[in-house]
Coordinates of C-alpha atoms in Angstrom, one line a residue:
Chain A
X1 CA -4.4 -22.2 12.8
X2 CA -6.4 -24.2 10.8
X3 CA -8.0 -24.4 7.6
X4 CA -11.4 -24.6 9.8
X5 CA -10.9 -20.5 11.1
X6 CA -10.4 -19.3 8.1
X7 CA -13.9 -21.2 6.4
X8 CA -16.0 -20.7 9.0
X9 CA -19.5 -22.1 8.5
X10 CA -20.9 -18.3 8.4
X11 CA -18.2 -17.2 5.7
X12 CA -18.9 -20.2 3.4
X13 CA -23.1 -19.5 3.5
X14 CA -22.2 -16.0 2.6
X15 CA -20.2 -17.4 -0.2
X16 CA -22.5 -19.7 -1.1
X17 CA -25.9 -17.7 -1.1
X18 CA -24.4 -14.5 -1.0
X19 CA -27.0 -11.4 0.9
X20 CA -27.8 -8.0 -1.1
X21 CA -26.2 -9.2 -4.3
X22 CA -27.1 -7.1 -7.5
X23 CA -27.8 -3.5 -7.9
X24 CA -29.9 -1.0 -6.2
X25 CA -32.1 1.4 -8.5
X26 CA -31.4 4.4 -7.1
X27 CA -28.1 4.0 -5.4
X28 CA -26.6 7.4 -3.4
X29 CA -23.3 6.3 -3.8
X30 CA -21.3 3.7 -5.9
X31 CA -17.7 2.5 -5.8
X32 CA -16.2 -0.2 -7.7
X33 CA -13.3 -1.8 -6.2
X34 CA -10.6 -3.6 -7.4
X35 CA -7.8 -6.1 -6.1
X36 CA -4.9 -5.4 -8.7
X37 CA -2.9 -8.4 -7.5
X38 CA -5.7 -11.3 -7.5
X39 CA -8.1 -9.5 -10.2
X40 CA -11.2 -9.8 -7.5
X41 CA -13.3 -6.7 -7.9
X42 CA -16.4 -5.5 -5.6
X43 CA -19.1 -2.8 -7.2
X44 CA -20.7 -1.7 -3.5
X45 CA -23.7 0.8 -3.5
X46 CA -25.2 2.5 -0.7
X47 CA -28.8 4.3 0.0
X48 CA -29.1 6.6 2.1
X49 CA -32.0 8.6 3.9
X50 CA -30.7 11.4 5.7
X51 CA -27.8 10.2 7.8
X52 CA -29.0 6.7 7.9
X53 CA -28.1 4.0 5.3
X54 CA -31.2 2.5 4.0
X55 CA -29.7 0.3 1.6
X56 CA -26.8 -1.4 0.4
X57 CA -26.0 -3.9 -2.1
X58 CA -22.9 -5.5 -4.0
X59 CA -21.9 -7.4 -7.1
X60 CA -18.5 -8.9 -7.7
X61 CA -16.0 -11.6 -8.3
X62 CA -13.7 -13.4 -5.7
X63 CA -12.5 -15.5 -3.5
X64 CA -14.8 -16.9 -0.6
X65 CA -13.3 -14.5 1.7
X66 CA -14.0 -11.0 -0.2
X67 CA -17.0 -12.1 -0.9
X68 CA -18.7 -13.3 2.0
X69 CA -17.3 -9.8 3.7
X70 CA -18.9 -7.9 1.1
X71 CA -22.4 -9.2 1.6
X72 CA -22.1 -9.4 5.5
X73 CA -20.8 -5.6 5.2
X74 CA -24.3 -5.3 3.1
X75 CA -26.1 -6.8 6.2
X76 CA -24.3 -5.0 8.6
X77 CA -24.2 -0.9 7.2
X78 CA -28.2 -1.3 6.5
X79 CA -30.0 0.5 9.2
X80 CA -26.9 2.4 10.7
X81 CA -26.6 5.9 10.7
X82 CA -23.4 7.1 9.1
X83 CA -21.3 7.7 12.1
X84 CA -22.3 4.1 13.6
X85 CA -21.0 2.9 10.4
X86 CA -17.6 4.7 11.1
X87 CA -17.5 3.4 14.3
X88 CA -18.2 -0.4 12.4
X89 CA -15.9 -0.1 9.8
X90 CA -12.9 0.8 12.0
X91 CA -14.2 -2.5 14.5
X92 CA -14.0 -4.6 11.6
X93 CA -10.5 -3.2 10.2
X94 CA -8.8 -3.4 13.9
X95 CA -10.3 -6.9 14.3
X96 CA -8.8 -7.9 10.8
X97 CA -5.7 -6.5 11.9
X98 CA -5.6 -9.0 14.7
X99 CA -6.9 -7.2 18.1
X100 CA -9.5 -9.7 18.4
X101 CA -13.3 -10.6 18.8
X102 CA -15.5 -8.1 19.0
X103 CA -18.7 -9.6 20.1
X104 CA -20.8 -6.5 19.4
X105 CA -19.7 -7.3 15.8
X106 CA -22.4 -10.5 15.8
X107 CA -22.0 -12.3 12.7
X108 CA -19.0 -10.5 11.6
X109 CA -16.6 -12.2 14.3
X110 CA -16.5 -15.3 11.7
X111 CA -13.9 -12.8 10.0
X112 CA -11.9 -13.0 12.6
X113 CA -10.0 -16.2 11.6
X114 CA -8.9 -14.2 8.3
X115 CA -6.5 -12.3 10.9
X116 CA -4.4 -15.6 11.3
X117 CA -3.7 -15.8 7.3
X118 CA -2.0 -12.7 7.1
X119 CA -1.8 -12.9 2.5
X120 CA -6.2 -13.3 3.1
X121 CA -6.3 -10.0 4.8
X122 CA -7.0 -8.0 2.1
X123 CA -9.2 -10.1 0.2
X124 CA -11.4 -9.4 3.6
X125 CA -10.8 -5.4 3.5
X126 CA -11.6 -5.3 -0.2
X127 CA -15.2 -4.7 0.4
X128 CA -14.7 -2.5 4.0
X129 CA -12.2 -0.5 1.6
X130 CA -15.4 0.2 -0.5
X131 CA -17.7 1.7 2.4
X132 CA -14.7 3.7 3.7
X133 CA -14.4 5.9 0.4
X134 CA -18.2 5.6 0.0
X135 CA -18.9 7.0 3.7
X136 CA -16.3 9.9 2.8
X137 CA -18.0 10.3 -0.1
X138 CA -21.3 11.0 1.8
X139 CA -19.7 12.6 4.7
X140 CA -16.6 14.9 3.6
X141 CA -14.0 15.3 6.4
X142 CA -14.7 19.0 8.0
X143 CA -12.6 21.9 5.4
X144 CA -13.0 20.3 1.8
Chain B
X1 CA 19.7 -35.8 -14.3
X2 CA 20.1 -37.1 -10.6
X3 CA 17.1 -34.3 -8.9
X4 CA 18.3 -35.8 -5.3
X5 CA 21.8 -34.6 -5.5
X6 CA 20.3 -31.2 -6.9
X7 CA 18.5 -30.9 -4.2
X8 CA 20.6 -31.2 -1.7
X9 CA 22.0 -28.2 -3.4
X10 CA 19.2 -25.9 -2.2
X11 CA 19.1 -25.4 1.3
X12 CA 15.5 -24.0 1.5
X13 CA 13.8 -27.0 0.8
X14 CA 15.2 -28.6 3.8
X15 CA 12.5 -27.2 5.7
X16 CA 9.1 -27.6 7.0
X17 CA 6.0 -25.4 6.1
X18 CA 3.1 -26.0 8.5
X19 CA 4.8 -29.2 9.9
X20 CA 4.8 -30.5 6.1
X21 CA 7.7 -30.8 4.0
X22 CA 7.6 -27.9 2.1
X23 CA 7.2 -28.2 -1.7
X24 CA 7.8 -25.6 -4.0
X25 CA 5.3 -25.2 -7.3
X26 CA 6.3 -21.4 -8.3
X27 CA 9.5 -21.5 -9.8
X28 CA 7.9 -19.3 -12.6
X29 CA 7.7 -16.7 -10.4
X30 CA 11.6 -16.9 -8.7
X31 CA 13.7 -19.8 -8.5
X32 CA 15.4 -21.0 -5.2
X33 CA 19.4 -20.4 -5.1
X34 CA 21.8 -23.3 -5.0
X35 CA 25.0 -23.7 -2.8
X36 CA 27.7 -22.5 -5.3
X37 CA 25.2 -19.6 -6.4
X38 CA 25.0 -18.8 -2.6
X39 CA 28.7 -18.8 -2.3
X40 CA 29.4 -16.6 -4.9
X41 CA 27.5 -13.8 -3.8
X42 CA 28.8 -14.8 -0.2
X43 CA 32.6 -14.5 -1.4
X44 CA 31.9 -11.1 -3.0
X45 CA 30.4 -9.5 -0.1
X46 CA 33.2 -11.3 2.1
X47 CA 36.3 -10.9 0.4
X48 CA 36.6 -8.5 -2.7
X49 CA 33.4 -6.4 -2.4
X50 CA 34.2 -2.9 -4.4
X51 CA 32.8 -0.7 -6.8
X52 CA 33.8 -1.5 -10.5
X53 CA 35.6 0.4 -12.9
X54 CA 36.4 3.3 -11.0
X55 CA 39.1 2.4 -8.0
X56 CA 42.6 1.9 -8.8
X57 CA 43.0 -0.4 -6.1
X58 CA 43.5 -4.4 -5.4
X59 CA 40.0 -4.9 -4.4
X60 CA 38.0 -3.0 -7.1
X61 CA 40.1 -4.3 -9.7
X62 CA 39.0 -7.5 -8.8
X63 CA 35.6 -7.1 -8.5
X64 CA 35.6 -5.5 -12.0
X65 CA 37.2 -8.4 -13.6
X66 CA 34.4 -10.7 -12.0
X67 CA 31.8 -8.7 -13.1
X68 CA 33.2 -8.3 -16.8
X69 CA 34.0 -12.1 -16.2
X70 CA 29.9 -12.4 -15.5
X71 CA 29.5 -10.6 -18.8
X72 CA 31.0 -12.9 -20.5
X73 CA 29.7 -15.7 -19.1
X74 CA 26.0 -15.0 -19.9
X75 CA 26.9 -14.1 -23.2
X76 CA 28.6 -17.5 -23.9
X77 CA 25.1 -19.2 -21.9
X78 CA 22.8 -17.5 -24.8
X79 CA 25.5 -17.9 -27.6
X80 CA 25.6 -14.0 -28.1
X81 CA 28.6 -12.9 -30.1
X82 CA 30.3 -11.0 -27.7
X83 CA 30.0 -9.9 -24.0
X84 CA 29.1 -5.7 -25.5
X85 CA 25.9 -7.2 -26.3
X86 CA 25.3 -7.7 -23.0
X87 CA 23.5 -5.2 -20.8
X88 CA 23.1 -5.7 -17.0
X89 CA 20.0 -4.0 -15.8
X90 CA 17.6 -5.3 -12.8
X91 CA 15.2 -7.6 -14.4
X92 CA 13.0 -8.4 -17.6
X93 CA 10.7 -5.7 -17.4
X94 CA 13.7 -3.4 -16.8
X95 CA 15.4 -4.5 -20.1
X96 CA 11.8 -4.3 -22.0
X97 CA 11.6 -0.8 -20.5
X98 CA 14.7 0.2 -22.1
X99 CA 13.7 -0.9 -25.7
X100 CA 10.6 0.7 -25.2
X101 CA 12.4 4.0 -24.7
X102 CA 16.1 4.1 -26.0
X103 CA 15.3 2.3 -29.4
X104 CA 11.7 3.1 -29.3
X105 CA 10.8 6.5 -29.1
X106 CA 13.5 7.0 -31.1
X107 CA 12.4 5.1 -34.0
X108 CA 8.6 5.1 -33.7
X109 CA 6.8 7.5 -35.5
X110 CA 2.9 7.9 -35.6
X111 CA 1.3 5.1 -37.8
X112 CA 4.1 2.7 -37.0
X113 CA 3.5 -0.5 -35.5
X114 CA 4.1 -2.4 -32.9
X115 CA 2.6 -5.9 -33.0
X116 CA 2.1 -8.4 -29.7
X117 CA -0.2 -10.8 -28.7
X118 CA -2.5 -12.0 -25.6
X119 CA -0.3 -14.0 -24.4
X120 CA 2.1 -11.5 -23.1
X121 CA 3.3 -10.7 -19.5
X122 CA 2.6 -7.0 -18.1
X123 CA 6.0 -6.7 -18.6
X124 CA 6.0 -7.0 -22.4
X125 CA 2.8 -5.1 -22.9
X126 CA 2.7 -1.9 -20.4
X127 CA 6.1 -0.4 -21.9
X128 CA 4.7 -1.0 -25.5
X129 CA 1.5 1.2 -24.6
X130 CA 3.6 3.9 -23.0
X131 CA 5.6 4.2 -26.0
X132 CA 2.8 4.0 -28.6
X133 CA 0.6 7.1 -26.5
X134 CA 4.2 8.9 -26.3
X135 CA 5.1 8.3 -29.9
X136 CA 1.2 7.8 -31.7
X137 CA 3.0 4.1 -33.3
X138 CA -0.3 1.4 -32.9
X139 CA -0.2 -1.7 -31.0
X140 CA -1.4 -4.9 -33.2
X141 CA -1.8 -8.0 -32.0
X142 CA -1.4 -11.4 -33.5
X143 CA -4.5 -14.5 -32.7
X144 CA -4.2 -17.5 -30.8
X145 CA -5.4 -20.7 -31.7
X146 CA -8.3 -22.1 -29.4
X147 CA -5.4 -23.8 -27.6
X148 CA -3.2 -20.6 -26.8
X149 CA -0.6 -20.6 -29.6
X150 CA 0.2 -18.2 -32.0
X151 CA -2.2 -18.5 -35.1
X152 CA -0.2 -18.4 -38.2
X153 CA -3.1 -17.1 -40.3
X154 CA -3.0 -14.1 -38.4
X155 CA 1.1 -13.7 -38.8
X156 CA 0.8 -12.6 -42.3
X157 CA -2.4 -10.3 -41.8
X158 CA -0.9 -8.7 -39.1
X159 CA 2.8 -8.0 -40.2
X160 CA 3.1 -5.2 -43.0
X161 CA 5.1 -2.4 -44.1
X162 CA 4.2 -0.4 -41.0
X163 CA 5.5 -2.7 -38.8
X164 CA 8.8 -1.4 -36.3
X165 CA 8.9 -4.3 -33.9
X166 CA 7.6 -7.9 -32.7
X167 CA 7.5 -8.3 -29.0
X168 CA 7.0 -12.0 -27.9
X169 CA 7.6 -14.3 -25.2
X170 CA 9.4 -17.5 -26.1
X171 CA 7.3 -19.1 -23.6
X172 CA 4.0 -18.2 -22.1
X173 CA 3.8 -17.8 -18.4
X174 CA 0.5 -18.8 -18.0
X175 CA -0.2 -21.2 -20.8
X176 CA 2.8 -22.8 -20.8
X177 CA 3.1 -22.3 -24.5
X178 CA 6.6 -22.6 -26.1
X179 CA 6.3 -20.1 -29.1
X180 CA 7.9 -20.6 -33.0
X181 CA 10.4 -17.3 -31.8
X182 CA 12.9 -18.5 -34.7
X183 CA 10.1 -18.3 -37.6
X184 CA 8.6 -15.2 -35.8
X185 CA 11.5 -13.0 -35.7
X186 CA 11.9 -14.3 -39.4
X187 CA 8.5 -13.0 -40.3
X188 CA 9.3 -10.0 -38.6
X189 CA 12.8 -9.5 -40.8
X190 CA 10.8 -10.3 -43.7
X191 CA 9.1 -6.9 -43.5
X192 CA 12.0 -5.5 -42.5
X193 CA 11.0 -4.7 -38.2
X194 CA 13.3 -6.0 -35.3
X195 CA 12.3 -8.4 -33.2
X196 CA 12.3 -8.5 -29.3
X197 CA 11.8 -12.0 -27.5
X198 CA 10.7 -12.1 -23.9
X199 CA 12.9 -14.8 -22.3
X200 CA 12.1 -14.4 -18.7
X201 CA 10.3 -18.5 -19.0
X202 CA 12.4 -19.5 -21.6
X203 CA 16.0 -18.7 -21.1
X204 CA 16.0 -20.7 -17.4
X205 CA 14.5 -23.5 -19.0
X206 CA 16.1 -24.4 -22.0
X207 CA 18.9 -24.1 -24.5
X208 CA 18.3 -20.3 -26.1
X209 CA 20.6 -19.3 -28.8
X210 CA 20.3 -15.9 -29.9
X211 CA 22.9 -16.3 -32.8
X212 CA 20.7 -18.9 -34.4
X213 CA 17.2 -17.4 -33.4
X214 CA 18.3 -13.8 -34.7
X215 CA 16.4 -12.2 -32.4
X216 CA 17.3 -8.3 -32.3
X217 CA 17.0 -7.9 -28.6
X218 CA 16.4 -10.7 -25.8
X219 CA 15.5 -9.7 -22.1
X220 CA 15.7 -12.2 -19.3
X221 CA 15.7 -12.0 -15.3
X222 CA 18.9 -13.7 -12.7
X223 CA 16.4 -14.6 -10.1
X224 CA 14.2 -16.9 -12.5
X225 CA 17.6 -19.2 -13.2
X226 CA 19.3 -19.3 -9.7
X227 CA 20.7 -16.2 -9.5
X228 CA 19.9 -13.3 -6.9
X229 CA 17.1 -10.8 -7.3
X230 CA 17.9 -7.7 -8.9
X231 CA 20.1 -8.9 -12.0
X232 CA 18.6 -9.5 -15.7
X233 CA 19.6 -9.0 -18.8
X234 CA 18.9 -7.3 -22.3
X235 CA 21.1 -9.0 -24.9
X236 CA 21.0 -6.4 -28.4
X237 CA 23.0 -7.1 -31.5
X238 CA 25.7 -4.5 -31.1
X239 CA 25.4 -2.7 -34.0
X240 CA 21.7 -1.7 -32.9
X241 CA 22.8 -0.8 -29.6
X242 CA 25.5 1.4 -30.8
X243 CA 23.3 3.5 -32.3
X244 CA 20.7 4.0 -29.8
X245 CA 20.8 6.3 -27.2
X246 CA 21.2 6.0 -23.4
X247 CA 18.4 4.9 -20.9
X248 CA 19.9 6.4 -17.8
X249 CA 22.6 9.1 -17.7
X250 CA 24.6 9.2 -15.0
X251 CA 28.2 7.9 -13.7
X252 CA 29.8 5.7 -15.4
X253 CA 28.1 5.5 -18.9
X254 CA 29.9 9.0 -19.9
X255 CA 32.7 9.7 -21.9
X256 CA 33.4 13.4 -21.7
X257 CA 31.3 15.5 -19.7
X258 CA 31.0 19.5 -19.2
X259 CA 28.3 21.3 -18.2
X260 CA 26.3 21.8 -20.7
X261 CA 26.6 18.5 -22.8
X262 CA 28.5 14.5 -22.3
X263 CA 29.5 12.0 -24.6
X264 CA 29.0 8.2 -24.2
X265 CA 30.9 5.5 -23.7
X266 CA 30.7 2.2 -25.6
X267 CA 28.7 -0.5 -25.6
X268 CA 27.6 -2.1 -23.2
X269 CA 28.6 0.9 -20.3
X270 CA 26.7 3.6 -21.9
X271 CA 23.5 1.7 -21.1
X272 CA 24.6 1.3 -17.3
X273 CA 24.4 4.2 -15.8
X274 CA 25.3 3.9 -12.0
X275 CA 26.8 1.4 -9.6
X276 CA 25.6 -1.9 -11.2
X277 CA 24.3 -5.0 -9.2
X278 CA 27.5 -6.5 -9.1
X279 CA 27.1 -8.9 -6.8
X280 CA 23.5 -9.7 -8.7
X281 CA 26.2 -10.3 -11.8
X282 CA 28.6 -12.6 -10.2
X283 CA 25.5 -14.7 -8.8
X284 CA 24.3 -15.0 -12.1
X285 CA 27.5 -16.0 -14.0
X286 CA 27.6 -18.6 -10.9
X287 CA 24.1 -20.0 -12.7
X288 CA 24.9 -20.6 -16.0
X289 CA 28.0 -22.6 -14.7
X290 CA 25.5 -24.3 -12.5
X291 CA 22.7 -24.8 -15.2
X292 CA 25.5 -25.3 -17.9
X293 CA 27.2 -28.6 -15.8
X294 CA 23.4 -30.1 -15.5
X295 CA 23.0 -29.3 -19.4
X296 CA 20.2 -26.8 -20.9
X297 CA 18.8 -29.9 -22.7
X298 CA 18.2 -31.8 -19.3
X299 CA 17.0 -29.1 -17.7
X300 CA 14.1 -28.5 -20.2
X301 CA 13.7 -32.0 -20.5
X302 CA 13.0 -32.6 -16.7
X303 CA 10.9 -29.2 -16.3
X304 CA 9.0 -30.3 -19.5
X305 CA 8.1 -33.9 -18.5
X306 CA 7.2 -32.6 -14.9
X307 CA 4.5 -30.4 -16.6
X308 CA 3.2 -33.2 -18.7
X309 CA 2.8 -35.4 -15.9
X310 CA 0.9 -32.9 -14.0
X311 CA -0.9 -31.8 -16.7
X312 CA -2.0 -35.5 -17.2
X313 CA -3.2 -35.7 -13.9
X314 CA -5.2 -33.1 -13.6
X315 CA -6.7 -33.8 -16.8
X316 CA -8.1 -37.1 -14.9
X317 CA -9.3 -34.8 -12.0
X318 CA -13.5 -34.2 -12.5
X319 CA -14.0 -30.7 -12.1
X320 CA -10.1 -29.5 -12.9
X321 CA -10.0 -27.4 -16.1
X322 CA -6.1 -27.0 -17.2
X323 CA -5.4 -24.1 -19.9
X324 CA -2.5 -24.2 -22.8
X325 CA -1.8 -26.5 -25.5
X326 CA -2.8 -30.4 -25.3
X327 CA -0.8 -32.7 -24.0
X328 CA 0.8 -34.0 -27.5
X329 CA 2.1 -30.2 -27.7
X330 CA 5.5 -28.9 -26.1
X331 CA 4.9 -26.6 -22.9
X332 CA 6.9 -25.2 -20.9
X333 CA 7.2 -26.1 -16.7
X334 CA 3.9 -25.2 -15.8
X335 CA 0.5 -25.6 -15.9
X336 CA -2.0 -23.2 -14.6
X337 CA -5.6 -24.8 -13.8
X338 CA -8.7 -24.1 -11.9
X339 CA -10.6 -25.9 -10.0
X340 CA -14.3 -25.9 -10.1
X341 CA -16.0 -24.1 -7.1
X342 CA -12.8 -23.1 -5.4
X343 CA -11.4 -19.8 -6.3
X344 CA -7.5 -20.1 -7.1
X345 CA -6.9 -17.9 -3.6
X346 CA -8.7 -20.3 -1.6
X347 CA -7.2 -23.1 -3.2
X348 CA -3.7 -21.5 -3.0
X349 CA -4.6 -21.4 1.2
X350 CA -5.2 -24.5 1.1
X351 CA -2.3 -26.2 -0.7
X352 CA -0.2 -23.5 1.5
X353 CA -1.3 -25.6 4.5
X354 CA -0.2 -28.6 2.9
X355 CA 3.5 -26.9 2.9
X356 CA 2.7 -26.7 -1.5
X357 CA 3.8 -23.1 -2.6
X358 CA 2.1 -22.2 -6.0
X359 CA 0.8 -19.1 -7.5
X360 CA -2.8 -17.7 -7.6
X361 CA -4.0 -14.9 -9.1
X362 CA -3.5 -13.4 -12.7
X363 CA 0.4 -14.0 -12.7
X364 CA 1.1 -10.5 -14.3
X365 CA -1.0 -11.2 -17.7
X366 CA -4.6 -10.1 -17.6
X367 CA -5.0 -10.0 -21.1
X368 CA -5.1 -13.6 -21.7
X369 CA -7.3 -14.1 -18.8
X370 CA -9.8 -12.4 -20.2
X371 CA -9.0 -14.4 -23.6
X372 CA -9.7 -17.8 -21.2
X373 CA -12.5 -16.1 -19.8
X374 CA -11.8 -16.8 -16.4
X375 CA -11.0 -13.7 -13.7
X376 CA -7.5 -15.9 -12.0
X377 CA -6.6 -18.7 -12.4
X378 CA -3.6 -21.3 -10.3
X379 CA -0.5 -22.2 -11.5
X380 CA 2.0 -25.1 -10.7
X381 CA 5.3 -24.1 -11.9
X382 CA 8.7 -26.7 -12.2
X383 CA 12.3 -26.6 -12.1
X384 CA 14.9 -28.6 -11.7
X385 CA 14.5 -29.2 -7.8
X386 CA 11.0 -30.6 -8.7
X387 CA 10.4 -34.6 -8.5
X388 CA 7.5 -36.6 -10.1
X389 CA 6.6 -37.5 -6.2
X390 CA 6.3 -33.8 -5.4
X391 CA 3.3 -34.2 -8.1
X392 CA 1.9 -36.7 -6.9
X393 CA 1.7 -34.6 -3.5
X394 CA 0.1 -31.9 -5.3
X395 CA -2.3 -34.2 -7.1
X396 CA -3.6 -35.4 -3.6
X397 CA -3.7 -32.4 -2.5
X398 CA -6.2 -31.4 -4.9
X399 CA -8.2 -34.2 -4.4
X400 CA -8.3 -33.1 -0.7
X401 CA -9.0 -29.8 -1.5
X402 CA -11.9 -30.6 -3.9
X403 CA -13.3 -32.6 -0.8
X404 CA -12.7 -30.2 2.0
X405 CA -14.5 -27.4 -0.3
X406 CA -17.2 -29.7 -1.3
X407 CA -17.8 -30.8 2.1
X408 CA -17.8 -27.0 3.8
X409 CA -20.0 -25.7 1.4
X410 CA -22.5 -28.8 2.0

């Protein structure tokens, strides 16, 4: 593997001009994240409308990895209902965890080169970690 | 010192990493093992392995004079007066831990205090907190100087009448700063608190005396200084340790026992409750002969001159910002360092694919992060495997690193 799969061109723009960074004004949910071994932190926020996320948006500090997830996760979750965004955030953890491309993941395959550096992993979870508490936040698994 | 024929010492470095010799920077955060240190543990496990101080038998009786052996050995290696001042438990934090809670919530009343500084490892911070919210004693904390030593103005405010105890590292594991422990353990006398020294960076890297510092306790890890993972050590004058309490009750640290109340025995056993790490002790004692027969003054001399020269470097390097005292200053073997535009994780990925191991992150000691303002930073740590080539490597490596950044980010 090379240095080349892990900064793909799509990870580095994210990096660089990262999408849906800053806060929303009337989030529904927020979760602040942190990374206690590297010190990166993600604050995520989500909008929703129903059962449909309307919005989403991050702030944070990191490496190029956590944060271009975080803002494709922000382009990703916005239009999806909450259960398509279930069905996305387990896509995206079982691709991290090396089962491969996913093409129906679009732009989100460019994380797919973090599965070869096994220590980078995380730094791409960080932010998926964030909508997986927020989405049972909004949703509740059935008898709480 | 002749680095090649320490190096053939240490069988890991004979390898590859990603087709690339490999190069290890993160000595700071364990230390690779020698041949004879590897041998000792081998010949334990191989021919005398047995539990100490309990089986009247060929075997155990051995092992228990090795292990007392070990005792003595690292007490001769920090020039402690006698192997009872020195307790075997698994690491620095673990010794920390057990001043925290044997001598301190004994002795710390609400009011006390307890001063530090930003400078210190988790290790030497966390256990003071749990004992000031258990005990209601105050954490104070000495300044640093704009280049990350300890500010003497800020010595005399801080240290008073209330004060029960300095905690600080001989040498910082960040900065690289080499602190004054002699005069700050005097200070600390002076208003009549003990004083603990953190010598997990120091202790593996150059001659530490506790007779001539004074120091009241010292805690140190094996696995920093050659030795296996799982040893360290708290050194404690022995008449303070006879009067504390024990950390851990259990086997072997008891006297009498019925069932409702034990005695103790003496220093050090009452403070090693348990099997001990007995083979992590004979490892260690196989260190100091190792680190002894190079010479403590060599060794700090190389690891020193090996962080100067990268320190120098980088300091030529546009766009890498090095923290710690200037280069006129003494420092420890490490620098830690940024570099602009590449966060220390990416960096670390990088220089991993160049077969260079170094360490990314906050290294265990947020506090003085936040005091550099910066969220992580990299570190190159040295020992006495390291050469001046191995620098250069790292140096062009940078330089690479820099490009390949600037270039994929356009």
């Amino acid at each position: 593997m090379s240095l080349d799969d892990l900064f793909r061109e799509v990870i580095l723009d994210h990096y660089k001009n990262p999408h849906h960074f800053g806060e929303l004004p009337d989030p529904t949910v927020s979760i602040h994240l942190k990374n206690p071994s590297c010190g990166d932190s993600i604050d995520l926020q989500l909008k929703t409308e129903g059962d449909r996320v309307v919005d989403a948006a991050f702030r944070g500090q990191g490496c190029s990895i956590s944060m271009a997830s975080a803002s494709m996760l922000t382009d990703a979750v916005r239009g999806k209902t909450i259960e398509e965004a279930e069905r996305l955030l387990v896509a995206v953890q079982e691709m991290l965890r090396g089962a491969g491309v996913d093409p129906r993941l679009g732009d989100l395959t460019a994380l797919e080169g973090v599965s070869h550096f096994p220590v980078r992993v995380k730094c791409a979870l960080l932010a998926w970690e964030g909508l997986d508490k927020s989405l049972r936040k909004l949703h509740p698994p059935a008898g709480k | 010192m002749d680095t090649q024929a320490v190096r053939r010492d240490f069988p890991i470095l004979r390898q590859l990493v990603h087709g690339k010799p490999l190069v290890y920077l993160d000595s700071a955060a364990t230390s690779q093992k020698p041949e004879p240190v590897l041998r000792a543990l081998d010949e334990y496990y191989r021919t005398y392995n047995a539990n100490v101080h309990r089986g009247v038998h060929v075997l155990s009786e051995l092992a228990t004079e090795r292990y007392e052996a070990a005792r003595a050995r690292v007490a001769r290696f920090i020039h402690a007066p006698g192997p009872e001042s020195i307790l075997f438990v698994r690491n620095t934090t673990e010794a920390i831990n057990l001043v925290a809670y044997a001598w301190g919530r004994a002795h710390l009343r609400p009011g006390d205090e307890v001063v530090l500084n930003p400078m210190e490892h988790h290790s030497n911070l966390i256990p003071w907190q749990l004992t000031a919210r258990a005990t209601g004693a105050h954490l104070r904390f000495l300044d640093l100087t704009p280049t990350g030593e300890i500010d003497w103005n800020s010595v005399d405010r801080v240290l008073g009448p209330r004060t029960r105890l300095l905690a600080v590292t001989q040498v910082s594991n960040v900065l690289g700063t080499i602190n004054p422990v002699a005069e700050l353990v005097a200070a600390a006398h002076r208003v009549g608190a003990l004083a603990l020294v953190d010598g997990a960076q120091s202790v593996p890297h150059m001659p530490v005396d506790v007779t001539a510092l004074d120091c009241d306790f010292l805690a140190f890890s094996g696995h920093k200084m050659l030795a296996s993972m799982g040893i360290g050590v708290l050194y404690g004058k022995p008449d303070i340790l006879a009067e504390m309490d024990p950390f851990f009750g259990g086997g072997e640290m008891i006297d009498e026992v019925t069932l409702e109340s034990a005695t103790w025995k003496e220093i050090p056993w009452k403070f090693e409750a348990g099997t001990p790490n007995v083979a992590g002790a004979i490892s260690l004692a196989a260190a100091c002969n190792y680190l002894d027969q190079l010479g403590m003054a060599q060794v700090q001399e190389h690891g020193s001159s090996l962080a100067h020269y990268a320190l120098a470097q980088m300091q030529q390097i546009p766009g890498v910002e090095v923290y710690g005292p200037p280069a006129d200053r003494p420092r420890g073997a490490l620098v830690a360092f940024n570099v602009r535009g590449i966060h220390p994780h990416d960096l670390s990925t990088i220089l991993d694919q160049e077969g260079i191991a170094i360490r990314a992150g906050h290294h265990c000691a947020q506090p003085i992060h936040q005091w550099l303002h910066i969220p992580a930073s990299a570190r190159a740590s040295f020992y006495i495997y390291n050469t001046p080539a191995e620098v250069d490597y790292l140096i062009a490596a940078l330089q690479r690193a820099k490009e390949y950044f600037a270039h994929v980010l356009g």
